[in-house]
Protein backbone atom coordinates (compact mmCIF):
# COMPACT_ATOMS: atom_id res chain seq x y z
CA UNK A 1 0.00 0.00 0.00
CA UNK A 2 1.26 3.45 -0.82
CA UNK A 3 0.62 6.42 1.41
CA UNK A 4 1.25 10.09 0.71
CA UNK A 5 4.51 11.39 2.11
CA UNK A 6 4.83 14.48 4.27
CA UNK A 7 5.80 16.43 1.18
CA UNK A 8 3.17 17.57 -1.32
CA UNK A 9 5.59 17.05 -4.19
CA UNK A 10 4.45 14.46 -6.73
CA UNK A 11 7.97 13.16 -7.15
CA UNK A 12 8.02 11.00 -4.01
CA UNK A 13 5.82 8.30 -2.50
CA UNK A 14 6.36 6.44 0.76
CA UNK A 15 5.52 2.74 1.04
CA UNK A 16 4.02 1.08 4.08
CA UNK A 17 3.34 -2.60 4.61
CA UNK A 18 -0.11 -3.90 3.74
CA UNK A 19 -2.35 -5.24 6.50
CA UNK A 20 -2.00 -8.95 7.25
CA UNK A 21 -5.68 -9.52 8.06
CA UNK A 22 -8.01 -11.03 5.47
CA UNK A 23 -8.79 -8.40 2.82
CA UNK A 24 -12.52 -8.41 3.53
CA UNK A 25 -12.27 -8.11 7.31
CA UNK A 26 -13.10 -4.43 7.34
CA UNK A 27 -14.01 -2.62 10.56
CA UNK A 28 -17.64 -2.34 9.52
CA UNK A 29 -17.95 -5.91 8.22
CA UNK A 30 -18.72 -4.66 4.73
CA UNK A 31 -15.46 -3.17 3.54
CA UNK A 32 -13.47 -4.03 0.46
CA UNK A 33 -9.77 -4.86 0.82
CA UNK A 34 -9.03 -1.21 0.14
CA UNK A 35 -11.21 0.03 2.99
CA UNK A 36 -14.08 1.18 0.77
CA UNK A 37 -17.66 0.16 1.36
CA UNK A 38 -19.12 -2.30 -1.13
CA UNK A 39 -22.71 -2.19 -2.32
CA UNK A 40 -23.25 -5.59 -0.70
CA UNK A 41 -22.70 -3.96 2.69
CA UNK A 42 -26.36 -2.94 2.77
CA UNK A 43 -25.90 0.79 2.37
CA UNK A 44 -29.05 2.48 1.12
CA UNK A 45 -28.85 3.87 -2.41
CA UNK A 46 -29.41 7.60 -2.44
CA UNK A 47 -31.35 9.47 -5.10
CA UNK A 48 -29.55 11.53 -7.73
CA UNK A 49 -30.65 14.72 -5.99
CA UNK A 50 -29.37 13.51 -2.61
CA UNK A 51 -26.00 12.48 -4.05
CA UNK A 52 -25.58 15.89 -5.66
CA UNK A 53 -26.23 17.51 -2.26
CA UNK A 54 -23.27 15.71 -0.63
CA UNK A 55 -20.65 18.39 0.10
CA UNK A 56 -17.17 17.89 -1.31
CA UNK A 57 -15.61 17.65 2.15
CA UNK A 58 -17.62 14.44 2.75
CA UNK A 59 -16.25 12.76 -0.38
CA UNK A 60 -12.96 10.92 0.07
CA UNK A 61 -10.66 9.93 -2.77
CA UNK A 62 -8.32 7.02 -3.45
CA UNK A 63 -5.77 6.29 -6.17
CA UNK A 64 -5.51 2.61 -7.09
CA UNK A 65 -2.39 1.47 -8.95
CA UNK A 66 -2.88 -1.93 -10.56
CA UNK A 67 0.09 -4.26 -10.22
CA UNK A 68 -0.99 -6.25 -13.29
CA UNK A 69 0.09 -5.57 -16.87
CA UNK A 70 -2.43 -8.06 -18.28
CA UNK A 71 -5.22 -6.29 -20.16
CA UNK A 72 -7.88 -8.88 -19.32
CA UNK A 73 -7.07 -8.70 -15.61
CA UNK A 74 -7.22 -4.90 -15.65
CA UNK A 75 -10.52 -4.87 -17.54
CA UNK A 76 -11.85 -7.34 -14.97
CA UNK A 77 -10.65 -5.10 -12.13
CA UNK A 78 -12.42 -2.12 -13.71
CA UNK A 79 -15.60 -4.16 -14.00
CA UNK A 80 -15.35 -5.48 -10.44
CA UNK A 81 -15.04 -1.98 -8.98
CA UNK A 82 -17.87 -0.71 -11.17
CA UNK A 83 -20.17 -3.56 -10.11
CA UNK A 84 -19.35 -3.75 -6.41
CA UNK A 85 -18.05 -0.55 -4.85
CA UNK A 86 -20.24 1.97 -3.06
CA UNK A 87 -18.92 5.18 -4.59
CA UNK A 88 -21.41 7.51 -2.91
CA UNK A 89 -18.80 9.10 -0.66
CA UNK A 90 -15.66 7.70 -2.25
CA UNK A 91 -14.29 8.49 -5.70
CA UNK A 92 -11.54 6.35 -7.18
CA UNK A 93 -8.87 6.87 -9.83
CA UNK A 94 -7.39 3.62 -11.16
CA UNK A 95 -4.05 3.87 -12.96
CA UNK A 96 -2.89 0.92 -15.06
CA UNK A 97 -0.40 -0.04 -17.76
CA UNK A 98 -0.70 -2.98 -20.17
CA UNK A 99 1.56 -5.08 -22.32
CA UNK A 100 1.10 -4.46 -26.11
CA UNK A 101 -2.61 -4.76 -26.84
CA UNK A 102 -5.26 -3.45 -29.20
CA UNK A 103 -8.44 -2.65 -27.27
CA UNK A 104 -11.68 -2.16 -29.20
CA UNK A 105 -14.97 -0.68 -28.03
CA UNK A 106 -17.91 -2.82 -26.95
CA UNK A 107 -19.79 -2.33 -30.24
CA UNK A 108 -16.88 -2.55 -32.68
CA UNK A 109 -15.83 -5.05 -35.33
CA UNK A 110 -12.21 -6.09 -34.64
CA UNK A 111 -11.64 -7.03 -38.30
CA UNK A 112 -12.60 -3.48 -39.35
CA UNK A 113 -10.21 -1.92 -36.82
CA UNK A 114 -7.07 -4.07 -37.04
CA UNK A 115 -5.59 -7.14 -38.71
CA UNK A 116 -6.41 -9.80 -36.14
CA UNK A 117 -4.26 -12.46 -37.82
CA UNK A 118 -1.24 -10.13 -37.88
CA UNK A 119 -1.73 -9.26 -34.21
CA UNK A 120 -1.65 -12.93 -33.29
CA UNK A 121 1.54 -13.49 -35.29
CA UNK A 122 3.18 -10.53 -33.54
CA UNK A 123 2.13 -11.62 -30.05
CA UNK A 124 -0.18 -8.62 -29.51
CA UNK A 125 -3.41 -9.19 -27.60
CA UNK A 126 -6.86 -8.19 -28.90
CA UNK A 127 -9.31 -7.15 -26.18
CA UNK A 128 -12.89 -5.84 -26.17
CA UNK A 129 -13.79 -3.47 -23.36
CA UNK A 130 -17.20 -2.88 -21.78
CA UNK A 131 -17.44 0.77 -22.80
CA UNK A 132 -18.14 2.21 -26.24
CA UNK A 133 -15.80 4.30 -28.36
CA UNK A 134 -13.04 3.41 -30.79
CA UNK A 135 -9.98 1.20 -30.99
CA UNK A 136 -6.80 2.14 -29.10
CA UNK A 137 -3.32 0.70 -28.73
CA UNK A 138 -1.80 0.03 -25.30
CA UNK A 139 1.84 -0.67 -24.49
CA UNK A 140 4.19 0.12 -21.56
CA UNK A 141 4.56 3.67 -22.89
CA UNK A 142 0.84 4.37 -22.49
CA UNK A 143 -0.87 5.20 -19.18
CA UNK A 144 -4.52 4.26 -18.66
CA UNK A 145 -6.68 6.26 -16.26
CA UNK A 146 -10.12 5.18 -15.02
CA UNK A 147 -12.25 7.56 -12.95
CA UNK A 148 -14.99 5.90 -10.87
CA UNK A 149 -17.86 7.89 -9.41
CA UNK A 150 -21.64 7.69 -8.85
CA UNK A 151 -23.59 8.17 -12.08
CA UNK A 152 -25.06 11.31 -10.55
CA UNK A 153 -21.56 12.78 -10.26
CA UNK A 154 -20.31 11.81 -13.74
CA UNK A 155 -18.35 14.71 -15.26
CA UNK A 156 -16.05 13.82 -18.15
CA UNK A 157 -14.65 17.33 -18.60
CA UNK A 158 -13.72 17.52 -14.90
CA UNK A 159 -11.64 14.35 -15.29
CA UNK A 160 -9.93 15.44 -18.49
CA UNK A 161 -9.17 18.91 -17.17
CA UNK A 162 -7.70 17.32 -14.07
CA UNK A 163 -5.26 15.43 -16.32
CA UNK A 164 -4.27 18.58 -18.22
CA UNK A 165 -3.74 20.39 -14.89
CA UNK A 166 -1.44 17.59 -13.71
CA UNK A 167 0.63 17.76 -16.92
CA UNK A 168 0.96 21.52 -16.66
CA UNK A 169 1.82 21.49 -12.95
CA UNK A 170 4.48 18.78 -13.31
CA UNK A 171 5.98 19.51 -16.75
CA UNK A 172 4.61 22.84 -17.99
CA UNK A 173 2.85 21.00 -20.85
CA UNK A 174 -0.14 23.00 -22.06
CA UNK A 175 -2.59 20.40 -23.46
CA UNK A 176 -6.19 21.17 -24.42
CA UNK A 177 -9.55 19.44 -24.87
CA UNK A 178 -10.96 18.95 -28.37
CA UNK A 179 -14.62 19.15 -29.36
CA UNK A 180 -14.66 15.32 -29.20
CA UNK A 181 -13.34 15.35 -25.62
CA UNK A 182 -9.91 14.11 -26.65
CA UNK A 183 -6.83 15.64 -25.08
CA UNK A 184 -4.73 17.25 -27.80
CA UNK A 185 -1.27 18.75 -27.82
CA UNK A 186 -0.16 21.03 -30.67
CA UNK A 187 -3.16 19.82 -32.67
CA UNK A 188 -2.42 16.11 -32.22
CA UNK A 189 -4.18 13.59 -30.02
CA UNK A 190 -2.45 12.31 -26.88
CA UNK A 191 -5.51 10.77 -25.25
CA UNK A 192 -8.69 8.99 -26.30
CA UNK A 193 -11.71 8.64 -24.03
CA UNK A 194 -14.74 6.40 -23.40
CA UNK A 195 -17.25 5.74 -20.61
CA UNK A 196 -19.60 3.22 -19.01
CA UNK A 197 -22.71 4.83 -17.53
CA UNK A 198 -24.89 2.62 -15.36
CA UNK A 199 -26.79 2.80 -12.09
CA UNK A 200 -25.72 3.60 -9.47
CA UNK A 201 -22.11 3.73 -10.69
CA UNK A 202 -20.24 5.03 -13.71
CA UNK A 203 -16.69 5.18 -14.94
CA UNK A 204 -14.78 7.22 -17.48
CA UNK A 205 -11.46 5.93 -18.80
CA UNK A 206 -8.85 7.31 -21.14
CA UNK A 207 -5.43 6.61 -22.55
CA UNK A 208 -2.44 8.93 -22.24
CA UNK A 209 0.42 8.54 -24.72
CA UNK A 210 3.68 9.11 -22.89
CA UNK A 211 6.34 7.23 -24.83
CA UNK A 212 4.36 4.70 -26.83
CA UNK A 213 5.97 2.94 -29.80
CA UNK A 214 4.31 4.86 -32.63
CA UNK A 215 5.49 2.46 -35.33
CA UNK A 216 3.92 -0.48 -33.52
CA UNK A 217 0.83 1.62 -32.79
CA UNK A 218 0.34 2.43 -36.47
CA UNK A 219 1.00 -1.12 -37.63
CA UNK A 220 -1.30 -2.61 -34.99
CA UNK A 221 -4.22 -0.40 -36.01
CA UNK A 222 -3.75 -1.06 -39.75
CA UNK A 223 -6.59 -3.23 -41.04
CA UNK A 224 -6.63 -5.72 -43.90
CA UNK A 225 -6.97 -4.46 -47.49
CA UNK A 226 -10.52 -5.68 -48.07
CA UNK A 227 -13.97 -4.13 -48.33
CA UNK A 228 -15.95 -4.62 -45.10
CA UNK A 229 -19.64 -3.83 -44.79
CA UNK A 230 -20.69 -3.55 -41.17
CA UNK A 231 -23.01 -1.61 -38.86
CA UNK A 232 -20.45 -1.73 -36.06
CA UNK A 233 -19.13 1.50 -34.55
CA UNK A 234 -16.14 2.69 -36.59
CA UNK A 235 -13.09 4.43 -35.12
CA UNK A 236 -12.20 7.96 -36.19
CA UNK A 237 -8.46 8.02 -37.06
CA UNK A 238 -6.48 10.96 -35.68
CA UNK A 239 -2.84 12.07 -35.83
CA UNK A 240 -1.13 11.31 -32.51
CA UNK A 241 1.74 12.61 -30.42
CA UNK A 242 3.66 11.32 -27.39
CA UNK A 243 4.29 13.60 -24.43
CA UNK A 244 8.03 12.94 -24.78
CA UNK A 245 7.82 14.52 -28.24
CA UNK A 246 7.44 17.92 -26.55
CA UNK A 247 9.23 17.27 -23.24
CA UNK A 248 11.91 14.59 -23.09
CA UNK A 249 11.94 14.60 -19.29
CA UNK A 250 8.47 13.03 -19.08
CA UNK A 251 8.48 9.48 -17.75
CA UNK A 252 5.46 7.32 -17.07
CA UNK A 253 6.03 6.61 -13.38
CA UNK A 254 6.55 10.27 -12.51
CA UNK A 255 3.48 11.21 -14.54
CA UNK A 256 1.45 8.49 -12.81
CA UNK A 257 2.43 10.01 -9.46
CA UNK A 258 1.66 13.56 -10.63
CA UNK A 259 -1.82 12.59 -11.86
CA UNK A 260 -2.54 10.72 -8.63
CA UNK A 261 -1.55 13.72 -6.51
CA UNK A 262 -3.59 16.09 -8.69
CA UNK A 263 -6.63 13.85 -8.20
CA UNK A 264 -6.17 13.75 -4.41
CA UNK A 265 -5.61 17.50 -4.00
CA UNK A 266 -8.64 18.44 -6.12
CA UNK A 267 -12.14 18.60 -4.52
CA UNK A 268 -14.73 16.09 -5.79
CA UNK A 269 -16.70 18.52 -7.96
CA UNK A 270 -14.57 21.65 -8.34
CA UNK A 271 -11.38 22.15 -10.31
CA UNK A 272 -9.66 24.06 -7.54
CA UNK A 273 -6.45 23.28 -5.69
CA UNK A 274 -7.02 21.98 -2.16
CA UNK A 275 -3.28 21.67 -1.69
CA UNK A 276 -1.61 19.72 1.11
CA UNK A 277 -4.52 20.24 3.51
CA UNK A 278 -6.97 18.33 1.28
CA UNK A 279 -4.30 15.84 0.20
CA UNK A 280 -3.72 14.66 3.76
CA UNK A 281 -7.45 14.04 4.30
CA UNK A 282 -7.70 11.58 1.42
CA UNK A 283 -7.18 7.83 1.46
CA UNK A 284 -4.05 8.18 -0.66
CA UNK A 285 -2.36 5.74 -3.02
CA UNK A 286 -2.85 2.00 -2.86
CA UNK A 287 -1.10 -0.74 -4.81
CA UNK A 288 -3.78 -3.14 -6.01
CA UNK A 289 -3.24 -6.87 -6.41
CA UNK A 290 -6.18 -7.95 -8.64
CA UNK A 291 -6.68 -11.51 -7.38
CA UNK A 292 -9.66 -13.45 -6.04
CA UNK A 293 -8.30 -13.04 -2.50
CA UNK A 294 -8.73 -9.30 -2.80
CA UNK A 295 -11.66 -9.25 -5.23
CA UNK A 296 -13.72 -12.47 -5.05
CA UNK A 297 -14.94 -13.49 -8.50
CA UNK A 298 -12.44 -11.39 -10.46
CA UNK A 299 -10.93 -14.50 -12.09
CA UNK A 300 -14.31 -15.33 -13.59
CA UNK A 301 -14.61 -11.79 -14.94
CA UNK A 302 -11.14 -12.08 -16.45
CA UNK A 303 -12.04 -15.40 -18.09
CA UNK A 304 -15.03 -13.73 -19.73
CA UNK A 305 -13.00 -10.77 -21.05
CA UNK A 306 -10.36 -13.14 -22.46
CA UNK A 307 -12.87 -15.52 -24.06
CA UNK A 308 -13.34 -15.89 -27.82
CA UNK A 309 -17.09 -15.40 -27.38
CA UNK A 310 -16.61 -11.94 -25.85
CA UNK A 311 -13.71 -10.70 -28.00
CA UNK A 312 -15.01 -12.00 -31.34
CA UNK A 313 -18.43 -13.59 -30.90
CA UNK A 314 -19.92 -10.20 -29.90
CA UNK A 315 -18.98 -8.74 -33.29
CA UNK A 316 -22.05 -7.42 -35.19
CA UNK A 317 -22.80 -9.27 -38.46
CA UNK A 318 -20.66 -8.13 -41.40
CA UNK A 319 -19.53 -9.08 -44.89
CA UNK A 320 -16.10 -9.02 -46.52
CA UNK A 321 -15.42 -8.62 -50.25
CA UNK A 322 -12.30 -8.58 -52.38
CA UNK A 323 -11.82 -8.53 -56.16
CA UNK A 324 -9.81 -11.43 -57.56
CA UNK A 325 -8.80 -12.52 -61.05
CA UNK A 326 -9.47 -16.06 -62.18
CA UNK A 327 -8.15 -17.67 -65.36
CA UNK A 328 -10.70 -19.84 -67.07
CA UNK A 329 -9.51 -21.93 -70.01
CA UNK A 330 -11.36 -23.21 -73.06
CA UNK A 331 -14.32 -25.56 -72.87
CA UNK A 332 -13.49 -29.17 -72.11
CA UNK A 333 -10.19 -28.17 -70.53
CA UNK A 334 -8.47 -27.68 -73.92
CA UNK A 335 -4.94 -26.36 -73.66
CA UNK A 336 -4.94 -25.09 -77.22
CA UNK A 337 -6.53 -21.79 -76.27
CA UNK A 338 -4.89 -19.61 -73.58
CA UNK A 339 -6.69 -18.92 -70.33
CA UNK A 340 -8.43 -15.55 -70.15
CA UNK A 341 -8.54 -13.50 -66.93
CA UNK A 342 -11.91 -12.59 -65.44
CA UNK A 343 -12.52 -10.19 -62.54
CA UNK A 344 -14.93 -11.29 -59.85
CA UNK A 345 -15.48 -10.65 -56.17
CA UNK A 346 -15.24 -13.12 -53.34
CA UNK A 347 -17.80 -12.37 -50.65
CA UNK A 348 -17.87 -13.88 -47.18
CA UNK A 349 -20.82 -13.23 -44.85
CA UNK A 350 -19.99 -13.48 -41.15
CA UNK A 351 -22.28 -13.74 -38.11
CA UNK A 352 -20.97 -13.85 -34.54
CA UNK A 353 -17.48 -14.08 -36.09
CA UNK A 354 -18.37 -17.40 -37.77
CA UNK A 355 -18.44 -17.81 -41.56
CA UNK A 356 -22.07 -18.07 -42.62
CA UNK A 357 -21.84 -18.04 -46.41
CA UNK A 358 -19.23 -17.79 -49.18
CA UNK A 359 -20.19 -16.58 -52.64
CA UNK A 360 -18.77 -15.30 -55.91
CA UNK A 361 -20.07 -12.06 -57.39
CA UNK A 362 -19.69 -11.68 -61.16
CA UNK A 363 -20.70 -8.78 -63.38
CA UNK A 364 -24.35 -9.11 -64.47
CA UNK A 365 -24.84 -12.32 -62.50
CA UNK A 366 -26.60 -13.33 -59.34
CA UNK A 367 -24.19 -14.25 -56.50
CA UNK A 368 -22.94 -17.83 -56.88
CA UNK A 369 -22.85 -19.82 -53.61
CA UNK A 370 -19.59 -21.63 -52.93
CA UNK A 371 -19.76 -24.96 -51.15
CA UNK A 372 -16.95 -25.11 -48.59
CA UNK A 373 -16.11 -26.84 -45.32
CA UNK A 374 -15.08 -23.38 -44.04
CA UNK A 375 -18.74 -22.46 -43.44
CA UNK A 376 -19.39 -22.46 -39.71
CA UNK A 377 -15.74 -21.92 -38.79
CA UNK A 378 -14.25 -18.81 -37.15
CA UNK A 379 -13.43 -15.98 -39.53
CA UNK A 380 -10.06 -14.24 -39.73
CA UNK A 381 -7.99 -12.54 -42.41
CA UNK A 382 -5.79 -15.55 -43.13
CA UNK A 383 -8.89 -17.67 -43.61
CA UNK A 384 -10.40 -15.15 -46.05
CA UNK A 385 -7.24 -14.94 -48.16
CA UNK A 386 -7.01 -18.73 -48.21
CA UNK A 387 -10.52 -18.89 -49.66
CA UNK A 388 -9.68 -16.19 -52.24
CA UNK A 389 -6.49 -17.97 -53.33
CA UNK A 390 -8.31 -21.28 -53.69
CA UNK A 391 -10.96 -19.66 -55.91
CA UNK A 392 -8.30 -17.89 -57.98
CA UNK A 393 -6.91 -21.24 -59.01
CA UNK A 394 -10.27 -22.74 -59.87
CA UNK A 395 -10.47 -23.83 -63.54
CA UNK A 396 -13.53 -25.98 -63.78
CA UNK A 397 -16.51 -26.54 -66.04
CA UNK A 398 -18.79 -25.33 -63.25
CA UNK A 399 -16.90 -22.02 -63.12
CA UNK A 400 -17.21 -21.62 -66.88
CA UNK A 401 -20.90 -22.44 -66.76
CA UNK A 402 -21.46 -19.96 -63.95
CA UNK A 403 -19.71 -17.25 -65.96
CA UNK A 404 -21.77 -18.04 -69.07
CA UNK A 405 -18.77 -19.10 -71.15
XYZ file of C-alpha atoms in Angstrom, residues 20 74 100 172 227 231 268 281 303 329:
10
model
C -1.997 -8.952 7.248
C -7.218 -4.901 -15.650
C 1.103 -4.455 -26.107
C 4.613 22.844 -17.994
C -13.972 -4.133 -48.331
C -23.010 -1.606 -38.861
C -14.731 16.088 -5.789
C -7.454 14.044 4.304
C -12.037 -15.403 -18.094
C -9.509 -21.933 -70.012
